[in-house]
Tab-separated table of C-alpha atoms in Angstrom:
chain	number	residue	atom	x	y	z
A	1	SER	CA	76.247	42.305	122.235
A	2	LYS	CA	78.725	44.643	120.532
A	3	ASP	CA	79.412	42.199	117.728
A	4	THR	CA	75.830	42.745	116.227
A	5	SER	CA	73.304	45.752	115.757
A	6	VAL	CA	70.460	43.264	116.296
A	7	THR	CA	69.102	43.149	119.593
A	8	SER	CA	66.138	40.407	120.899
A	9	ALA	CA	63.802	40.119	123.323
A	10	SER	CA	61.820	37.296	124.998
A	11	VAL	CA	58.715	37.980	126.996
A	12	ASN	CA	56.186	35.953	128.612
A	13	LEU	CA	52.486	38.290	129.048
A	14	GLN	CA	49.657	38.028	131.510
A	15	ASN	CA	46.215	37.716	129.714
A	16	ILE	CA	44.793	39.884	132.226
A	17	ASN	CA	40.908	40.001	131.928
A	18	GLY	CA	41.469	37.756	128.744
A	19	PHE	CA	42.588	40.871	126.675
A	20	LEU	CA	45.236	39.529	124.596
A	21	LEU	CA	44.495	35.851	124.014
A	22	LYS	CA	40.847	34.779	122.874
A	23	ARG	CA	39.954	31.355	122.384
A	24	SER	CA	40.261	31.548	118.805
A	25	ARG	CA	43.277	34.150	118.395
A	26	SER	CA	46.005	36.310	119.910
A	27	VAL	CA	45.773	39.630	119.583
A	28	VAL	CA	49.490	39.807	119.396
A	29	ALA	CA	50.600	38.840	116.295
A	30	PRO	CA	53.905	38.765	114.448
A	31	ASN	CA	55.391	41.970	113.272
A	32	ALA	CA	53.267	43.973	115.882
A	33	LYS	CA	55.215	46.517	117.554
A	34	LEU	CA	56.276	46.185	121.214
A	35	GLU	CA	57.446	49.342	123.281
A	36	PHE	CA	58.938	48.711	126.830
A	37	TYR	CA	59.276	51.158	129.254
A	38	ILE	CA	59.914	50.930	133.222
A	39	SER	CA	59.848	53.301	136.170
A	40	PHE	CA	60.549	53.037	139.722
A	41	GLY	CA	58.109	54.858	142.154
A	42	ASP	CA	57.522	58.221	140.769
A	43	SER	CA	60.504	58.413	138.359
A	44	GLU	CA	60.154	59.018	134.781
A	45	GLU	CA	59.863	56.518	132.490
A	46	ILE	CA	63.010	54.931	131.220
A	47	SER	CA	62.886	53.219	127.595
A	48	ILE	CA	64.296	49.765	127.527
A	49	GLY	CA	63.675	49.184	123.795
A	50	LEU	CA	61.272	48.854	120.578
A	51	PHE	CA	61.065	45.324	118.861
A	52	PHE	CA	59.167	43.800	116.616
A	53	VAL	CA	57.500	40.355	117.031
A	54	ASP	CA	58.782	37.248	115.312
A	55	ARG	CA	57.005	34.661	116.752
A	56	VAL	CA	53.904	34.162	119.256
A	57	SER	CA	53.328	30.967	121.311
A	58	THR	CA	49.690	30.317	123.159
A	59	SER	CA	48.504	27.773	125.077
A	60	ILE	CA	44.536	27.262	126.181
A	61	PRO	CA	43.323	27.208	128.867
A	62	GLU	CA	46.503	27.991	130.623
A	63	ASN	CA	46.620	31.264	129.083
A	64	ASN	CA	50.334	31.452	128.295
A	65	LEU	CA	51.589	33.801	125.871
A	66	SER	CA	55.267	33.656	124.952
A	67	VAL	CA	56.736	36.227	122.309
A	68	SER	CA	59.944	36.826	120.707
A	69	ALA	CA	61.104	39.823	119.097
A	70	ARG	CA	63.897	41.766	117.501
A	71	ASN	CA	64.425	45.423	117.383
A	72	SER	CA	63.926	47.459	114.083
A	73	ILE	CA	67.575	46.601	112.713
A	74	GLY	CA	67.051	42.764	113.071
A	75	LYS	CA	63.435	42.955	111.789
A	76	LEU	CA	63.137	46.056	109.426
A	77	LEU	CA	66.486	46.381	107.924
A	78	LYS	CA	67.976	42.665	108.119
A	79	GLU	CA	64.846	40.930	107.108
A	80	GLN	CA	63.772	42.924	103.852
A	81	THR	CA	65.824	42.993	100.355
A	82	PHE	CA	66.511	45.879	98.110
A	83	ASP	CA	64.468	43.954	95.138
A	84	GLU	CA	63.785	46.627	92.162
A	85	ASN	CA	64.887	49.385	94.299
A	86	TYR	CA	68.714	48.833	94.064
A	87	THR	CA	69.885	51.947	92.443
A	88	PHE	CA	70.144	55.633	94.510
A	89	ASN	CA	71.408	58.423	92.824
A	90	LYS	CA	70.748	61.225	95.002
A	91	GLY	CA	73.480	63.990	95.367
A	92	THR	CA	74.868	63.191	98.609
A	93	LEU	CA	75.598	59.828	100.221
A	94	GLN	CA	73.235	61.371	103.171
A	95	GLU	CA	70.411	61.340	100.731
A	96	ASN	CA	70.897	58.155	99.385
A	97	LEU	CA	71.320	56.738	103.069
A	98	GLU	CA	67.813	58.591	103.765
A	99	ASP	CA	66.213	56.843	100.992
A	100	ILE	CA	67.135	53.735	102.076
A	101	LEU	CA	65.947	54.069	105.423
A	102	ASN	CA	62.427	55.332	103.960
A	103	LEU	CA	62.350	52.262	101.618
A	104	ALA	CA	62.489	50.041	104.703
A	105	GLY	CA	60.029	51.719	106.539
A	106	ILE	CA	62.186	53.163	109.136
A	107	GLU	CA	60.168	56.009	110.800
A	108	ASN	CA	62.975	57.279	113.368
A	109	TYR	CA	66.476	57.906	112.463
A	110	PHE	CA	69.170	60.449	112.094
A	111	ILE	CA	72.211	60.166	109.123
A	112	GLY	CA	75.721	61.923	109.627
A	113	ASP	CA	76.836	64.039	107.075
A	114	SER	CA	79.869	62.383	105.605
A	115	GLY	CA	80.223	64.825	103.056
A	116	LYS	CA	80.357	62.034	100.144
A	117	ALA	CA	78.925	62.596	97.248
A	118	TRP	CA	78.266	58.413	96.837
A	119	LYS	CA	75.862	56.921	94.541
A	120	LEU	CA	74.722	53.467	95.490
A	121	ASN	CA	74.157	50.285	93.648
A	122	PHE	CA	73.334	46.917	95.397
A	123	GLU	CA	71.994	43.396	94.036
A	124	PRO	CA	68.576	43.269	94.022
A	125	GLN	CA	68.882	40.270	96.719
A	126	THR	CA	70.975	42.051	99.059
A	127	SER	CA	69.709	42.676	102.357
A	128	ILE	CA	69.121	46.279	103.590
A	129	LEU	CA	70.947	45.682	106.642
A	130	ASP	CA	73.797	44.388	104.579
A	131	GLY	CA	73.874	46.971	101.901
A	132	ILE	CA	74.130	49.860	104.361
A	133	THR	CA	76.834	47.956	106.398
A	134	GLU	CA	79.017	47.508	103.394
A	135	VAL	CA	78.502	51.204	102.597
A	136	ILE	CA	79.766	52.448	106.234
A	137	LYS	CA	82.768	50.010	106.270
A	138	LEU	CA	84.165	52.423	103.918
A	139	LEU	CA	83.692	55.194	106.328
A	140	ASN	CA	86.271	55.515	108.961
A	141	ASN	CA	84.731	55.357	112.434
A	142	TRP	CA	81.201	55.217	111.243
A	143	GLN	CA	78.566	53.030	112.851
A	144	ILE	CA	74.642	51.953	112.476
A	145	ALA	CA	73.067	51.508	115.663
A	146	GLU	CA	69.816	51.788	117.525
A	147	ASN	CA	69.049	53.491	120.670
A	148	ALA	CA	66.962	52.255	123.592
A	149	ASP	CA	64.073	54.461	122.227
A	150	GLY	CA	64.054	52.685	118.728
A	151	VAL	CA	65.884	55.583	116.898
A	152	ILE	CA	68.213	54.255	114.126
A	153	GLY	CA	71.304	56.011	113.828
A	154	ILE	CA	74.115	55.778	110.915
A	155	SER	CA	76.751	58.385	111.773
A	156	ARG	CA	80.452	58.635	113.313
A	157	THR	CA	80.747	56.778	116.846
A	158	ASP	CA	81.172	60.108	118.561
A	159	ASP	CA	77.759	61.503	117.307
A	160	ALA	CA	75.974	62.741	120.433
A	161	ARG	CA	72.942	61.514	119.331
A	162	PHE	CA	73.535	58.111	119.775
A	163	ASP	CA	73.183	56.492	123.320
A	164	VAL	CA	75.692	57.986	125.670
A	165	ALA	CA	78.161	55.995	127.455
A	166	SER	CA	78.425	56.320	131.019
A	167	THR	CA	80.250	54.966	133.981
A	168	TYR	CA	78.523	52.623	136.991
A	169	LEU	CA	79.595	51.589	140.166
A	170	PHE	CA	79.175	48.291	141.436
A	171	GLU	CA	80.252	46.298	144.639
A	172	ARG	CA	81.216	42.933	144.636
A	173	ASP	CA	78.580	40.637	146.765
A	174	LYS	CA	76.639	43.565	147.157
A	175	THR	CA	75.208	45.461	143.983
A	176	CYS	CA	76.759	42.559	141.670
A	177	PHE	CA	76.080	39.221	143.408
A	178	ASN	CA	77.568	36.503	140.758
A	179	TYR	CA	80.284	36.769	138.475
A	180	SER	CA	83.022	34.962	136.713
A	181	THR	CA	86.209	35.721	135.069
A	182	GLU	CA	88.163	34.532	132.179
A	183	TYR	CA	91.731	35.274	131.619
A	184	SER	CA	93.592	34.875	128.520
A	185	ASP	CA	97.229	36.039	126.908
A	186	GLU	CA	96.097	35.844	123.499
A	187	GLN	CA	95.672	39.530	122.888
A	188	THR	CA	98.951	40.362	125.292
A	189	TYR	CA	102.445	40.915	124.114
A	190	ASN	CA	105.755	42.379	125.218
A	191	ARG	CA	106.397	44.191	122.398
A	192	ILE	CA	104.584	45.621	118.916
A	193	CYS	CA	106.407	46.748	115.621
A	194	VAL	CA	104.164	49.136	113.643
A	195	SER	CA	105.593	49.729	109.937
A	196	CYS	CA	104.370	51.370	107.037
A	197	LYS	CA	106.241	50.991	103.374
A	198	GLU	CA	105.098	54.102	101.660
A	199	PRO	CA	106.541	56.207	103.332
A	200	ALA	CA	109.148	53.954	105.125
A	201	ASN	CA	108.575	54.230	108.697
A	202	GLN	CA	108.777	51.706	111.751
A	203	LEU	CA	108.319	51.764	115.202
A	204	LEU	CA	109.084	49.090	117.741
A	205	LEU	CA	108.326	49.437	121.333
A	206	GLU	CA	108.568	47.570	124.345
A	207	LEU	CA	105.460	47.230	126.458
A	208	PRO	CA	105.367	47.495	130.256
A	209	PRO	CA	105.060	44.674	132.333
A	210	HIS	CA	101.428	43.163	132.415
A	211	LYS	CA	99.626	43.926	135.297
A	212	LEU	CA	98.567	40.174	135.955
A	213	TRP	CA	100.988	37.900	134.235
A	214	VAL	CA	104.525	37.969	132.216
A	215	SER	CA	104.355	37.743	128.589
A	216	PRO	CA	107.154	35.686	126.928
A	217	MET	CA	110.196	37.809	125.858
A	218	HIS	CA	109.871	37.515	122.194
A	219	LYS	CA	106.012	37.760	121.846
A	220	THR	CA	105.682	40.373	119.270
A	221	LEU	CA	102.644	41.971	117.406
A	222	TYR	CA	103.401	43.124	113.976
A	223	VAL	CA	101.243	45.771	112.316
A	224	ASN	CA	101.210	47.331	108.959
A	225	VAL	CA	99.327	50.528	108.536
A	226	PRO	CA	98.370	51.579	105.041
A	227	ASP	CA	100.473	53.607	102.957
A	228	GLY	CA	100.364	57.396	103.089
A	229	THR	CA	100.511	56.759	106.989
A	230	SER	CA	102.298	59.698	108.444
A	231	LEU	CA	104.954	59.268	111.112
A	232	ALA	CA	102.859	61.370	113.615
A	233	GLU	CA	99.922	59.043	112.652
A	234	LEU	CA	101.792	55.893	112.954
A	235	THR	CA	102.809	56.838	116.755
A	236	ASP	CA	99.108	57.605	117.514
A	237	TYR	CA	98.155	53.718	116.466
A	238	ALA	CA	101.167	52.400	118.217
A	239	ASN	CA	100.500	54.523	121.363
A	240	ASN	CA	96.929	53.372	121.372
A	241	LEU	CA	97.580	49.826	120.832
A	242	VAL	CA	100.315	50.169	123.923
A	243	THR	CA	97.445	51.240	126.149
A	244	SER	CA	94.763	48.713	125.115
A	245	ILE	CA	97.240	45.873	125.178
A	246	SER	CA	98.449	46.704	128.851
A	247	ASN	CA	95.038	45.981	130.114
A	248	ALA	CA	93.954	43.386	127.732
A	249	GLY	CA	93.374	39.791	129.033
A	250	ARG	CA	90.310	39.556	131.046
A	251	ILE	CA	86.829	38.916	130.272
A	252	GLU	CA	84.413	39.348	133.617
A	253	THR	CA	80.665	38.534	133.281
A	254	PHE	CA	78.172	39.678	136.065
A	255	ALA	CA	74.657	39.167	137.331
A	256	SER	CA	73.796	42.711	139.138
A	257	LYS	CA	71.302	44.851	140.244
A	258	PHE	CA	68.700	45.822	137.504
A	259	THR	CA	70.302	48.624	135.707
A	260	PRO	CA	67.966	49.278	132.586
A	261	GLN	CA	69.943	52.342	131.351
A	262	MET	CA	73.368	50.042	130.763
A	263	VAL	CA	74.251	50.101	126.902
A	264	ILE	CA	77.044	48.674	124.971
A	265	GLY	CA	79.967	50.478	125.794
A	266	ASP	CA	79.769	51.703	129.095
A	267	GLU	CA	82.268	51.516	131.830
A	268	ILE	CA	82.156	49.499	134.864
A	269	LYS	CA	83.929	50.600	138.036
A	270	MET	CA	84.566	48.565	141.155
A	271	VAL	CA	83.914	50.619	144.618
A	272	GLU	CA	86.381	48.403	146.422
A	273	ASP	CA	89.221	48.571	143.738
A	274	ASP	CA	88.292	52.336	142.669
A	275	VAL	CA	89.377	51.231	139.075
A	276	VAL	CA	87.693	50.895	135.902
A	277	ILE	CA	88.010	47.334	135.139
A	278	GLY	CA	87.000	47.623	131.236
A	279	THR	CA	84.032	48.404	128.845
A	280	VAL	CA	80.682	46.608	128.586
A	281	THR	CA	80.516	44.128	125.566
A	282	SER	CA	77.118	42.691	125.930
A	283	VAL	CA	73.907	43.238	128.210
A	284	LYS	CA	70.880	41.228	129.307
A	285	HIS	CA	68.013	42.676	131.476
A	286	THR	CA	65.742	40.046	132.906
A	287	LEU	CA	62.457	41.367	134.936
A	288	GLY	CA	59.242	40.145	135.750
A	289	ASN	CA	57.748	37.738	138.617
A	290	LYS	CA	61.026	36.188	139.023
A	291	GLY	CA	62.715	39.286	139.898
A	292	PHE	CA	64.853	42.188	138.333
A	293	TYR	CA	68.591	42.090	137.370
A	294	THR	CA	71.012	42.668	134.702
A	295	GLU	CA	73.763	40.595	133.360
A	296	PHE	CA	76.426	41.962	131.439
A	297	THR	CA	80.304	41.149	130.190
A	298	VAL	CA	83.416	43.277	130.096
A	299	ASP	CA	86.275	43.470	128.321
A	300	SER	CA	89.245	44.887	129.947
A	301	SER	CA	90.782	46.167	126.873
A	302	GLY	CA	88.407	48.856	126.161
A	303	ARG	CA	87.625	52.212	127.769
A	304	LYS	CA	85.125	54.780	127.332
A	305	GLY	CA	85.526	56.435	124.013
A	306	LYS	CA	88.158	54.263	122.952
A	307	PRO	CA	87.904	50.719	120.773
A	308	LEU	CA	88.806	47.434	122.393
A	309	LEU	CA	91.940	46.084	121.213
A	310	LYS	CA	90.525	43.820	118.432
A	311	ASP	CA	88.122	46.793	117.236
A	312	TYR	CA	91.355	48.825	116.581
A	313	LEU	CA	93.449	46.071	115.047
A	314	ASN	CA	90.170	45.485	112.912
A	315	LYS	CA	90.046	49.228	111.853
A	316	ILE	CA	93.798	49.070	110.681
A	317	ILE	CA	93.256	46.097	108.757
A	318	GLY	CA	89.941	47.628	107.051
A	319	ASN	CA	91.743	50.686	106.066
A	320	LYS	CA	94.527	48.828	104.470
A	321	THR	CA	92.147	47.157	102.455
A	322	LEU	CA	90.486	49.924	101.502
A	323	ASN	CA	93.824	51.715	100.608
A	324	GLY	CA	95.364	48.605	99.103
């Protein structure tokens, strides 16, 4: 899901030749590492996740073995705390973040260079993930995310080392065989007013008619940007909001052909409409004896490389807090 960096997996394993499950114990135990790959015919293997086991349920003599697991962020960063290692005094933020990941036992990672010389100090009981999250909130357009191959990245959202978003084409009733749609005018407006106190600037824009419905005439979104925002930056804020609001209001959920490469942030385009309908905000892959398919949700307010409307507003609010 776009709203969390934690990915989970639920797996039913076949106990072929009694290899995984003995009468007295399971070979698969909590904290074991699971790596999943899939290939089609002679194609190269595609990584669909690296996970650490949370829970194992077994049944004898049925030979059933069910496993639930989470990715490295969920298991190694969310569950561990700083304890006595809560101060990081290297010369750069990049070095201090590297020490934090090493403390958590993360083996594969990359960290962007923010140019900051921040030293870090946390409460001992703080989870390592919460500590990292609080730091990157202070950096514009930064994120922590885990790629499908298990590599954790802490860097700008446009860092090419993160899984790269793509555009996928689907055709209703053929390559996507089940779908539902929710319409809401909660994030649609007729006008926006973006203003800054120092320097004093204000921009009031009439939005073009919404593609799906008519918004009330006086439904206006008021946004205050941080002091110090130039008129050019304010105008850029406003134009981005106009673009997002013009497309907002539709959330679609699909069940489709199995698409293991799909990641959060991908664009979805429908063949019959020849138009991009939005950005993927959640993905669920199901594979096994009952079939192979992918379920995903699409938000119409997003476009590849652009934040969703709610993310853009949160970014403005966050910047205001930091500068306030």
